[in-house]
């Protein structure tokens, strides 16, 4: 079968793929973005109905466009985020082809580039950017068997309380998804148990500023690696109800029964670790340390931000924390469903190249993989803490586009043409990009 030839193939049109396209466009690099569903499909159809962005609209966006019709300090709904990414793709004239799934990428033998198999026929690409993100495969720990007699879903399949059978619910995982889902279920009148593991919980606002601002001025978004021991610590924040600090004491006061990490299951009974109080205490310590750093920053810089003494007062631990339930008879407690808010894994089964370590994890530096010509985008901590967030992925995409331009320069070098041949291929590529964006249908049909 005759294959289409393309210089750079970007796989996936979430925020990562859109940002990548913008930067490649900026360099005039011919490219194509293929997306198996629609632009920003995860935001569109793979999140719960009431989800809003975790960061305020002024922050959780790309630099070149504001989110339409939204107070910058408010939180975009999931559909507003999806619409925003579509609008951004259209603004950039991103050459996106929707409804095309990449099924395999293999290195060409004896020549540069990659053979890409897609649901729409083969493509030959010189460079491949895997922008399929880190949130691909829902992870549910193998704890409660399928035949345990209750409904079990992952948070990515949760939509709203009405979807679950009548009865109490166990929510496992207290990151942003778990706490928001537990809160919504409780507000709908359900009995809720929330299994709380290690977490960070920054204050939503402190001294008049959102925590995203504090993380920015304190340089924490730029941190290159997670703090030691915190590699697997989830972050509990919420933009729901106009944004509020995730407060486990308040959740308990609302009637949510907090329990420790779910560790085993037998004979209809689920057991929890004895770590609940420690997890809550560590989350408190994380919260208080950010207040302290913020106070020091205010002091050092002479900022006129109102003091907020009350934010430092946490109150006593609720009884469910001081005397936690360690074992629960699910049927006895009336629990008819479990929502596993236990995170996601990457899934690069389609990327059959030498870009992974022995554990199957992407092997890369800032997204430049160990397989020359293959790049990753959208990985957590790809270059910094901010990497998996909308604004952070934009900066990583910029870096990768620069790397691709540099490599194209080397590839174009011809000894007899001299150094002028290197580094200037991007200029020559502008025409190609214009030609390409003209041939690939843009606009509503292709990007929605
Ligand atoms: C519940 C939840 C809330 C979040 N809230 C925020 C937030 O408020 N702010 C924030 O900045 N981040 C947030 N994130 C994190 C992250 O920004 C989003 O998950 C975002 O969707 C990641 O974007 P991405 O482009 O890296 O990946 P994705 O959005 O997952 O995009 C990848 C795309 O690739 C496509 N694809 C996958 N495989 C193939 C293939 N083989 N061929 C073709 N196409 C393929 C998929 O269909 C998908 O559209 C949240 C994450 C979750 C889980």
Short mmCIF file of C-alpha atoms and ligand atoms in Angstrom, two decimals:
data_model
loop_
_atom_site.label_atom_id
_atom_site.label_comp_id
_atom_site.label_asym_id
_atom_site.label_seq_id
_atom_site.Cartn_x
_atom_site.Cartn_y
_atom_site.Cartn_z
CA UNK A 1 0.00 0.00 0.00
CA UNK A 2 1.35 3.44 -0.90
CA UNK A 3 2.02 5.42 2.23
CA UNK A 4 1.57 9.11 2.85
CA UNK A 5 4.80 10.93 3.70
CA UNK A 6 4.99 13.43 6.45
CA UNK A 7 7.89 15.13 8.20
CA UNK A 8 6.55 15.13 11.77
CA UNK A 9 3.62 13.03 12.92
CA UNK A 10 2.03 14.06 16.20
CA UNK A 11 -0.13 11.33 17.74
CA UNK A 12 -3.02 12.64 19.85
CA UNK A 13 -4.87 15.95 19.82
CA UNK A 14 -5.33 16.71 23.48
CA UNK A 15 -3.69 19.79 24.91
CA UNK A 16 -0.26 18.27 24.25
CA UNK A 17 -0.87 17.63 20.55
CA UNK A 18 -2.42 21.07 20.01
CA UNK A 19 0.51 22.81 21.73
CA UNK A 20 2.98 20.75 19.71
CA UNK A 21 1.29 21.74 16.48
CA UNK A 22 1.40 25.42 17.39
CA UNK A 23 5.15 25.34 17.95
CA UNK A 24 5.86 23.28 14.83
CA UNK A 25 3.77 25.77 12.86
CA UNK A 26 5.80 28.58 14.38
CA UNK A 27 8.97 26.96 13.04
CA UNK A 28 7.38 26.18 9.69
CA UNK A 29 7.89 22.45 10.17
CA UNK A 30 5.53 20.35 8.03
CA UNK A 31 3.51 18.10 10.26
CA UNK A 32 0.24 16.33 10.82
CA UNK A 33 -1.64 15.63 14.05
CA UNK A 34 -3.75 12.48 14.09
CA UNK A 35 -6.42 11.95 16.73
CA UNK A 36 -8.45 8.77 17.05
CA UNK A 37 -11.55 10.56 18.34
CA UNK A 38 -12.05 14.34 18.58
CA UNK A 39 -9.82 17.16 19.77
CA UNK A 40 -9.69 17.14 23.59
CA UNK A 41 -11.75 13.96 23.73
CA UNK A 42 -10.73 13.23 27.32
CA UNK A 43 -12.20 16.50 28.52
CA UNK A 44 -15.24 16.05 26.30
CA UNK A 45 -16.33 12.52 27.19
CA UNK A 46 -13.95 10.85 29.64
CA UNK A 47 -14.54 12.93 32.77
CA UNK A 48 -17.48 13.31 35.14
CA UNK A 49 -20.28 15.75 34.29
CA UNK A 50 -19.57 18.39 36.94
CA UNK A 51 -15.77 18.48 36.55
CA UNK A 52 -14.21 21.92 36.39
CA UNK A 53 -10.54 22.72 35.89
CA UNK A 54 -8.43 22.50 39.01
CA UNK A 55 -6.75 25.82 38.28
CA UNK A 56 -8.34 29.23 37.61
CA UNK A 57 -8.95 30.29 34.02
CA UNK A 58 -6.22 32.94 34.03
CA UNK A 59 -3.66 30.22 34.77
CA UNK A 60 -4.87 26.91 33.29
CA UNK A 61 -4.62 27.93 29.65
CA UNK A 62 -2.12 28.47 26.84
CA UNK A 63 -0.36 31.84 26.69
CA UNK A 64 -1.84 32.94 23.35
CA UNK A 65 -5.58 32.87 24.08
CA UNK A 66 -7.86 33.53 27.02
CA UNK A 67 -10.79 31.22 27.80
CA UNK A 68 -13.82 32.92 26.29
CA UNK A 69 -16.65 34.34 28.43
CA UNK A 70 -15.08 33.37 31.72
CA UNK A 71 -14.02 35.42 34.73
CA UNK A 72 -10.25 34.81 34.86
CA UNK A 73 -10.47 33.86 38.55
CA UNK A 74 -13.16 31.25 37.99
CA UNK A 75 -12.77 27.62 36.94
CA UNK A 76 -13.60 26.40 33.45
CA UNK A 77 -16.02 23.50 33.10
CA UNK A 78 -14.75 20.43 31.28
CA UNK A 79 -16.67 21.44 28.16
CA UNK A 80 -15.26 24.96 28.31
CA UNK A 81 -11.76 23.46 28.45
CA UNK A 82 -12.55 21.23 25.46
CA UNK A 83 -14.08 24.15 23.51
CA UNK A 84 -11.04 26.24 24.36
CA UNK A 85 -8.64 23.62 22.98
CA UNK A 86 -10.71 23.35 19.79
CA UNK A 87 -10.69 27.15 19.44
CA UNK A 88 -6.95 27.17 20.02
CA UNK A 89 -6.37 24.51 17.39
CA UNK A 90 -8.43 26.52 14.91
CA UNK A 91 -6.61 29.75 15.79
CA UNK A 92 -3.26 28.04 15.12
CA UNK A 93 -4.61 26.41 11.96
CA UNK A 94 -3.34 23.16 13.40
CA UNK A 95 -3.39 20.41 10.75
CA UNK A 96 -5.41 17.88 12.72
CA UNK A 97 -6.98 14.78 11.24
CA UNK A 98 -9.61 13.34 13.57
CA UNK A 99 -10.93 9.78 13.62
CA UNK A 100 -7.53 8.28 12.80
CA UNK A 101 -5.98 5.84 15.26
CA UNK A 102 -2.31 5.01 15.21
CA UNK A 103 -1.96 1.27 15.71
CA UNK A 104 1.81 0.83 15.29
CA UNK A 105 4.98 2.85 14.88
CA UNK A 106 8.13 1.01 13.83
CA UNK A 107 11.60 2.22 12.94
CA UNK A 108 12.45 1.90 9.26
CA UNK A 109 15.18 -0.65 8.65
CA UNK A 110 18.34 0.78 7.10
CA UNK A 111 16.99 4.30 6.66
CA UNK A 112 15.83 7.19 8.79
CA UNK A 113 12.26 7.60 9.91
CA UNK A 114 9.31 5.51 10.94
CA UNK A 115 6.57 3.49 9.36
CA UNK A 116 3.29 4.36 11.02
CA UNK A 117 0.25 2.10 10.71
CA UNK A 118 -3.04 3.87 11.17
CA UNK A 119 -6.73 3.05 10.83
CA UNK A 120 -6.60 5.23 7.72
CA UNK A 121 -3.60 3.63 6.03
CA UNK A 122 0.18 3.83 6.47
CA UNK A 123 2.19 7.01 6.96
CA UNK A 124 5.94 7.45 6.63
CA UNK A 125 7.18 9.94 9.19
CA UNK A 126 10.67 11.29 9.78
CA UNK A 127 9.83 12.24 13.37
CA UNK A 128 7.08 11.04 15.71
CA UNK A 129 5.74 12.88 18.76
CA UNK A 130 3.74 10.69 21.16
CA UNK A 131 1.27 13.21 22.59
CA UNK A 132 -1.13 10.61 23.93
CA UNK A 133 -0.52 11.69 27.48
CA UNK A 134 -0.16 9.97 30.79
CA UNK A 135 -3.85 9.52 31.46
CA UNK A 136 -4.55 6.70 29.03
CA UNK A 137 -5.30 3.53 30.91
CA UNK A 138 -7.45 3.68 34.08
CA UNK A 139 -5.71 1.83 36.89
CA UNK A 140 -7.76 -0.27 39.33
CA UNK A 141 -5.76 -2.27 41.88
CA UNK A 142 -6.54 -6.00 41.83
CA UNK A 143 -8.24 -6.00 45.22
CA UNK A 144 -11.95 -6.69 44.98
CA UNK A 145 -12.90 -9.44 42.48
CA UNK A 146 -15.41 -8.71 39.73
CA UNK A 147 -17.84 -11.24 41.20
CA UNK A 148 -17.91 -9.59 44.64
CA UNK A 149 -21.52 -8.60 44.03
CA UNK A 150 -21.22 -4.84 43.69
CA UNK A 151 -20.65 -2.28 40.96
CA UNK A 152 -17.03 -1.21 40.52
CA UNK A 153 -16.02 1.64 38.23
CA UNK A 154 -12.95 3.77 37.70
CA UNK A 155 -13.24 7.53 38.20
CA UNK A 156 -12.85 7.97 34.43
CA UNK A 157 -16.19 6.13 33.99
CA UNK A 158 -17.96 8.02 36.78
CA UNK A 159 -20.41 10.63 35.47
CA UNK A 160 -22.85 11.53 38.28
CA UNK A 161 -24.49 10.06 41.41
CA UNK A 162 -27.58 8.84 39.50
CA UNK A 163 -25.38 6.46 37.52
CA UNK A 164 -24.68 4.33 40.62
CA UNK A 165 -27.14 1.85 42.14
CA UNK A 166 -28.96 2.97 45.29
CA UNK A 167 -26.90 2.47 48.43
CA UNK A 168 -23.67 3.55 50.05
CA UNK A 169 -20.47 4.10 48.06
CA UNK A 170 -16.81 3.48 48.80
CA UNK A 171 -14.54 5.94 46.98
CA UNK A 172 -10.93 4.79 46.91
CA UNK A 173 -8.30 7.48 46.42
CA UNK A 174 -8.21 11.00 47.79
CA UNK A 175 -6.54 12.96 45.04
CA UNK A 176 -8.46 15.66 43.21
CA UNK A 177 -10.80 13.14 41.55
CA UNK A 178 -11.58 11.06 44.66
CA UNK A 179 -12.34 13.97 46.98
CA UNK A 180 -14.52 15.74 44.41
CA UNK A 181 -16.48 12.60 43.57
CA UNK A 182 -16.92 11.70 47.27
CA UNK A 183 -18.11 15.25 47.97
CA UNK A 184 -20.63 15.13 45.12
CA UNK A 185 -21.96 11.72 46.19
CA UNK A 186 -22.35 12.87 49.79
CA UNK A 187 -24.13 16.06 48.70
CA UNK A 188 -26.57 13.87 46.73
CA UNK A 189 -27.52 12.13 49.97
CA UNK A 190 -25.37 8.98 49.75
CA UNK A 191 -23.51 7.36 52.60
CA UNK A 192 -19.87 7.65 51.56
CA UNK A 193 -16.63 6.07 52.74
CA UNK A 194 -13.48 7.72 51.41
CA UNK A 195 -10.20 5.79 51.42
CA UNK A 196 -7.41 8.33 51.96
CA UNK A 197 -3.82 7.62 50.94
CA UNK A 198 -0.78 9.92 50.96
CA UNK A 199 -1.57 13.32 49.46
CA UNK A 200 -0.55 16.95 49.26
CA UNK A 201 -3.27 19.49 49.83
CA UNK A 202 -2.31 23.07 49.09
CA UNK A 203 -4.58 25.88 50.27
CA UNK A 204 -6.90 26.95 47.46
CA UNK A 205 -6.40 30.61 48.31
CA UNK A 206 -4.18 32.25 50.88
CA UNK A 207 -3.77 35.93 51.59
CA UNK A 208 -5.89 36.71 48.56
CA UNK A 209 -3.95 34.63 46.05
CA UNK A 210 -4.74 31.23 44.51
CA UNK A 211 -2.23 28.48 45.24
CA UNK A 212 -1.26 28.37 41.54
CA UNK A 213 0.09 31.90 42.03
CA UNK A 214 1.98 30.89 45.15
CA UNK A 215 3.50 27.85 43.44
CA UNK A 216 4.52 30.15 40.61
CA UNK A 217 6.22 32.88 42.65
CA UNK A 218 7.84 30.31 44.94
CA UNK A 219 9.32 28.55 41.90
CA UNK A 220 7.56 25.27 42.67
CA UNK A 221 5.97 24.73 39.27
CA UNK A 222 9.51 24.78 37.88
CA UNK A 223 10.78 22.04 40.21
CA UNK A 224 12.51 19.48 38.00
CA UNK A 225 11.87 16.38 40.10
CA UNK A 226 9.32 15.50 42.78
CA UNK A 227 10.51 16.04 46.36
CA UNK A 228 12.22 12.92 47.72
CA UNK A 229 9.62 10.38 48.89
CA UNK A 230 6.77 12.28 47.22
CA UNK A 231 7.00 10.60 43.80
CA UNK A 232 3.67 8.87 44.25
CA UNK A 233 1.89 11.48 46.35
CA UNK A 234 -1.29 12.71 44.75
CA UNK A 235 -2.42 16.31 44.96
CA UNK A 236 -5.85 17.08 46.36
CA UNK A 237 -7.22 20.34 44.97
CA UNK A 238 -10.64 21.39 43.78
CA UNK A 239 -12.07 24.11 41.58
CA UNK A 240 -15.61 22.91 42.38
CA UNK A 241 -18.11 25.34 43.95
CA UNK A 242 -15.95 28.30 42.90
CA UNK A 243 -12.82 26.65 44.31
CA UNK A 244 -12.07 25.64 47.89
CA UNK A 245 -9.29 24.04 49.91
CA UNK A 246 -9.67 20.28 50.19
CA UNK A 247 -10.23 19.81 53.92
CA UNK A 248 -10.64 16.27 55.24
CA UNK A 249 -12.03 17.54 58.56
CA UNK A 250 -14.78 19.35 56.66
CA UNK A 251 -15.50 16.24 54.57
CA UNK A 252 -15.82 14.21 57.80
CA UNK A 253 -18.06 16.90 59.32
CA UNK A 254 -20.29 16.57 56.23
CA UNK A 255 -20.72 12.89 57.08
CA UNK A 256 -18.08 11.23 54.91
CA UNK A 257 -16.43 8.34 56.76
CA UNK A 258 -12.68 8.58 56.18
CA UNK A 259 -10.69 5.34 56.13
CA UNK A 260 -7.05 4.48 55.40
CA UNK A 261 -5.60 3.00 52.25
CA UNK A 262 -7.54 -0.04 51.00
CA UNK A 263 -5.14 -2.99 51.28
CA UNK A 264 -6.97 -6.32 51.02
CA UNK A 265 -10.31 -8.02 50.54
CA UNK A 266 -11.68 -11.38 51.65
CA UNK A 267 -15.14 -12.84 52.34
CA UNK A 268 -16.95 -9.62 51.52
CA UNK A 269 -14.81 -7.61 53.92
CA UNK A 270 -12.35 -4.93 52.86
CA UNK A 271 -9.43 -3.99 55.09
CA UNK A 272 -7.78 -0.60 55.39
CA UNK A 273 -4.25 0.27 56.46
CA UNK A 274 -3.67 2.00 59.77
CA UNK A 275 -2.21 5.00 57.92
CA UNK A 276 -5.22 7.35 57.90
CA UNK A 277 -4.07 9.66 60.72
CA UNK A 278 -0.54 9.80 59.28
CA UNK A 279 -1.84 10.57 55.79
CA UNK A 280 -4.05 13.37 57.09
CA UNK A 281 -1.19 14.71 59.24
CA UNK A 282 1.24 14.68 56.30
CA UNK A 283 -1.32 16.48 54.15
CA UNK A 284 -1.72 19.06 56.94
CA UNK A 285 2.06 19.48 57.12
CA UNK A 286 2.19 20.07 53.38
CA UNK A 287 -0.60 22.64 53.67
CA UNK A 288 1.02 24.46 56.60
CA UNK A 289 4.45 24.47 54.97
CA UNK A 290 3.05 26.29 51.96
CA UNK A 291 1.44 28.88 54.26
CA UNK A 292 4.80 29.36 55.97
CA UNK A 293 6.64 29.76 52.67
CA UNK A 294 4.00 32.20 51.46
CA UNK A 295 4.32 34.25 54.67
CA UNK A 296 8.09 34.36 54.29
CA UNK A 297 7.72 35.48 50.67
CA UNK A 298 5.31 38.27 51.68
CA UNK A 299 7.69 39.41 54.40
CA UNK A 300 10.80 39.30 52.24
CA UNK A 301 9.21 41.22 49.41
CA UNK A 302 7.20 43.66 51.50
CA UNK A 303 3.92 42.68 49.82
CA UNK A 304 0.67 44.20 50.98
CA UNK A 305 -1.38 40.99 51.22
CA UNK A 306 -3.84 40.67 54.12
CA UNK A 307 -2.80 38.34 56.94
CA UNK A 308 -4.92 35.23 57.35
CA UNK A 309 -4.32 33.83 60.82
CA UNK A 310 -7.45 31.62 60.68
CA UNK A 311 -5.97 29.61 57.82
CA UNK A 312 -3.35 28.24 60.25
CA UNK A 313 -5.96 26.79 62.62
CA UNK A 314 -6.87 23.25 61.61
CA UNK A 315 -8.96 22.03 64.56
CA UNK A 316 -9.02 18.57 66.12
CA UNK A 317 -9.01 15.37 64.08
CA UNK A 318 -12.48 13.89 63.65
CA UNK A 319 -13.32 10.60 65.36
CA UNK A 320 -13.09 8.63 62.12
CA UNK A 321 -9.41 9.66 62.02
CA UNK A 322 -8.55 9.11 65.68
CA UNK A 323 -10.45 5.80 65.86
CA UNK A 324 -10.50 4.60 62.28
CA UNK A 325 -12.48 1.73 60.80
CA UNK A 326 -9.91 -0.90 59.75
CA UNK A 327 -12.27 -3.47 58.29
CA UNK A 328 -15.61 -3.08 56.62
CA UNK A 329 -18.23 -5.66 55.72
CA UNK A 330 -19.29 -4.12 52.41
CA UNK A 331 -22.77 -5.65 52.33
CA UNK A 332 -23.27 -4.96 56.04
CA UNK A 333 -22.39 -1.28 55.47
CA UNK A 334 -24.88 -1.14 52.58
CA UNK A 335 -22.09 -0.45 50.07
CA UNK A 336 -23.34 -1.25 46.58
CA UNK A 337 -20.61 0.41 44.55
CA UNK A 338 -16.94 1.28 44.61
CA UNK A 339 -15.46 4.19 42.66
CA UNK A 340 -11.75 3.64 42.14
CA UNK A 341 -10.12 7.07 41.88
CA UNK A 342 -6.76 5.37 41.71
CA UNK A 343 -5.16 7.08 38.77
CA UNK A 344 -4.05 6.26 35.26
CA UNK A 345 -1.16 4.62 33.48
CA UNK A 346 0.41 5.36 30.14
CA UNK A 347 -0.17 2.90 27.31
CA UNK A 348 2.34 2.97 24.50
CA UNK A 349 1.67 -0.48 23.07
CA UNK A 350 1.44 1.13 19.61
CA UNK A 351 4.91 2.68 19.87
CA UNK A 352 7.13 -0.25 19.00
CA UNK A 353 10.51 1.47 19.18
CA UNK A 354 13.50 1.47 21.48
CA UNK A 355 12.28 4.29 23.73
CA UNK A 356 11.40 2.46 26.93
CA UNK A 357 13.27 1.19 29.95
CA UNK A 358 13.09 -2.38 31.28
CA UNK A 359 9.88 -1.52 33.13
CA UNK A 360 8.23 -0.20 29.99
CA UNK A 361 8.50 3.43 31.08
CA UNK A 362 9.43 6.10 28.54
CA UNK A 363 13.17 6.61 28.53
CA UNK A 364 13.73 10.26 27.81
CA UNK A 365 15.25 13.58 28.76
CA UNK A 366 12.69 16.35 28.77
CA UNK A 367 10.67 14.33 26.25
CA UNK A 368 13.56 13.56 23.88
CA UNK A 369 13.50 9.78 23.86
CA UNK A 370 16.32 7.28 23.65
CA UNK A 371 15.11 6.43 20.11
CA UNK A 372 16.34 9.26 17.90
CA UNK A 373 13.38 10.85 16.14
CA UNK A 374 10.79 9.87 18.77
CA UNK A 375 9.54 12.39 21.32
CA UNK A 376 7.16 12.16 24.29
CA UNK A 377 4.87 14.96 25.36
CA UNK A 378 2.46 15.30 28.28
CA UNK A 379 4.31 13.10 30.76
CA UNK A 380 4.10 14.03 34.44
CA UNK A 381 7.33 15.75 35.49
CA UNK A 382 8.50 15.63 31.87
CA UNK A 383 10.64 18.69 32.53
CA UNK A 384 9.02 20.19 35.63
CA UNK A 385 6.12 19.91 38.04
CA UNK A 386 3.91 21.88 35.65
CA UNK A 387 4.46 19.47 32.74
CA UNK A 388 1.13 17.64 32.83
CA UNK A 389 -0.89 20.84 33.18
CA UNK A 390 -2.32 22.79 30.26
CA UNK A 391 0.10 25.70 30.51
CA UNK A 392 3.09 23.48 31.38
CA UNK A 393 2.74 21.20 28.37
CA UNK A 394 2.92 24.30 26.15
CA UNK A 395 6.47 24.99 27.35
CA UNK A 396 7.52 21.35 26.90
CA UNK A 397 6.10 21.41 23.36
CA UNK A 398 8.16 24.52 22.64
CA UNK A 399 11.30 22.73 23.76
CA UNK A 400 10.54 19.64 21.65
CA UNK A 401 9.81 21.74 18.56
CA UNK A 402 13.23 23.36 19.00
CA UNK A 403 14.84 19.93 19.29
CA UNK A 404 13.15 18.75 16.12
CA UNK A 405 14.32 21.86 14.26
CA UNK A 406 17.88 21.22 15.46
CA UNK A 407 17.74 17.60 14.30
CA UNK A 408 16.31 18.63 10.95
CA UNK A 409 19.28 20.95 10.61
CA UNK A 410 21.71 18.10 11.12
CA UNK A 411 19.74 15.86 8.78
CA UNK A 412 19.86 18.54 6.07
CA UNK A 413 23.58 19.10 6.38
CA UNK A 414 25.47 18.37 3.20
CA UNK A 415 29.26 18.52 3.48
CA UNK A 416 29.72 20.38 0.22
CA UNK A 417 26.95 22.85 0.98
CA UNK A 418 28.76 24.06 4.10
CA UNK A 419 27.34 25.21 7.41
CA UNK A 420 24.72 27.43 5.79
CA UNK A 421 22.71 24.29 5.13
CA UNK A 422 22.30 23.60 8.83
CA UNK A 423 19.89 25.33 11.11
CA UNK A 424 17.94 26.96 8.29
CA UNK A 425 15.74 24.11 7.24
CA UNK A 426 12.93 25.58 9.31
CA UNK A 427 12.76 28.57 7.00
CA UNK A 428 12.59 26.33 3.98
CA UNK A 429 9.87 24.37 5.76
CA UNK A 430 7.45 27.28 5.99
CA UNK A 431 6.20 26.75 2.48
CA UNK A 432 5.71 23.07 3.20
CA UNK A 433 3.71 23.89 6.29
CA UNK A 434 1.48 26.28 4.40
CA UNK A 435 0.95 23.67 1.71
CA UNK A 436 0.14 21.07 4.30
CA UNK A 437 -2.27 23.19 6.31
CA UNK A 438 -4.05 23.95 3.07
CA UNK A 439 -4.51 20.30 2.22
CA UNK A 440 -5.65 19.10 5.62
CA UNK A 441 -9.22 20.07 6.36
CA UNK A 442 -9.43 22.42 9.30
CA UNK A 443 -12.29 23.88 11.24
CA UNK A 444 -15.37 22.49 12.80
CA UNK A 445 -15.63 19.14 11.06
CA UNK A 446 -12.06 18.04 11.57
CA UNK A 447 -11.39 19.39 15.03
CA UNK A 448 -14.58 18.66 16.94
C1 LIG B 1 -9.86 14.10 36.29
C2 LIG B 1 -8.72 14.92 35.74
C3 LIG B 1 -8.75 16.31 35.89
C4 LIG B 1 -7.71 17.09 35.39
N1 LIG B 1 -7.78 18.43 35.55
C5 LIG B 1 -6.80 19.20 35.07
C6 LIG B 1 -6.86 20.63 35.20
O1 LIG B 1 -7.78 21.16 35.78
N2 LIG B 1 -5.88 21.38 34.66
C7 LIG B 1 -4.83 20.79 34.01
O2 LIG B 1 -3.98 21.51 33.52
N3 LIG B 1 -4.74 19.44 33.89
C8 LIG B 1 -5.69 18.65 34.41
N4 LIG B 1 -5.61 17.28 34.29
C9 LIG B 1 -4.41 16.66 33.71
C10 LIG B 1 -4.27 16.75 32.21
O3 LIG B 1 -4.16 18.09 31.88
C11 LIG B 1 -5.42 16.17 31.41
O4 LIG B 1 -5.61 14.83 31.76
C12 LIG B 1 -5.19 16.24 29.88
O5 LIG B 1 -6.25 15.58 29.26
C13 LIG B 1 -3.87 15.67 29.40
O6 LIG B 1 -3.66 16.14 28.08
P1 LIG B 1 -2.77 15.36 27.02
O7 LIG B 1 -2.89 16.09 25.74
O8 LIG B 1 -1.42 15.12 27.58
O9 LIG B 1 -3.45 13.94 26.92
P2 LIG B 1 -4.95 13.58 26.50
O10 LIG B 1 -5.91 14.66 26.82
O11 LIG B 1 -5.19 12.24 27.10
O12 LIG B 1 -4.85 13.52 24.90
C14 LIG B 1 -4.31 12.43 24.22
C15 LIG B 1 -5.14 12.22 22.98
O13 LIG B 1 -4.52 11.19 22.24
C16 LIG B 1 -5.53 10.39 21.64
N5 LIG B 1 -4.92 9.11 21.36
C17 LIG B 1 -4.48 8.19 22.27
N6 LIG B 1 -3.96 7.12 21.64
C18 LIG B 1 -4.04 7.36 20.32
C19 LIG B 1 -3.64 6.64 19.16
N7 LIG B 1 -3.05 5.45 19.25
N8 LIG B 1 -3.89 7.18 17.93
C20 LIG B 1 -4.49 8.41 17.82
N9 LIG B 1 -4.89 9.13 18.91
C21 LIG B 1 -4.65 8.62 20.13
C22 LIG B 1 -6.65 10.36 22.66
O14 LIG B 1 -7.90 10.10 22.06
C23 LIG B 1 -6.58 11.77 23.26
O15 LIG B 1 -7.48 12.67 22.66
C24 LIG B 1 -6.63 16.48 34.76
C25 LIG B 1 -6.58 15.08 34.64
C26 LIG B 1 -7.61 14.31 35.12
C27 LIG B 1 -7.54 12.82 35.01
#
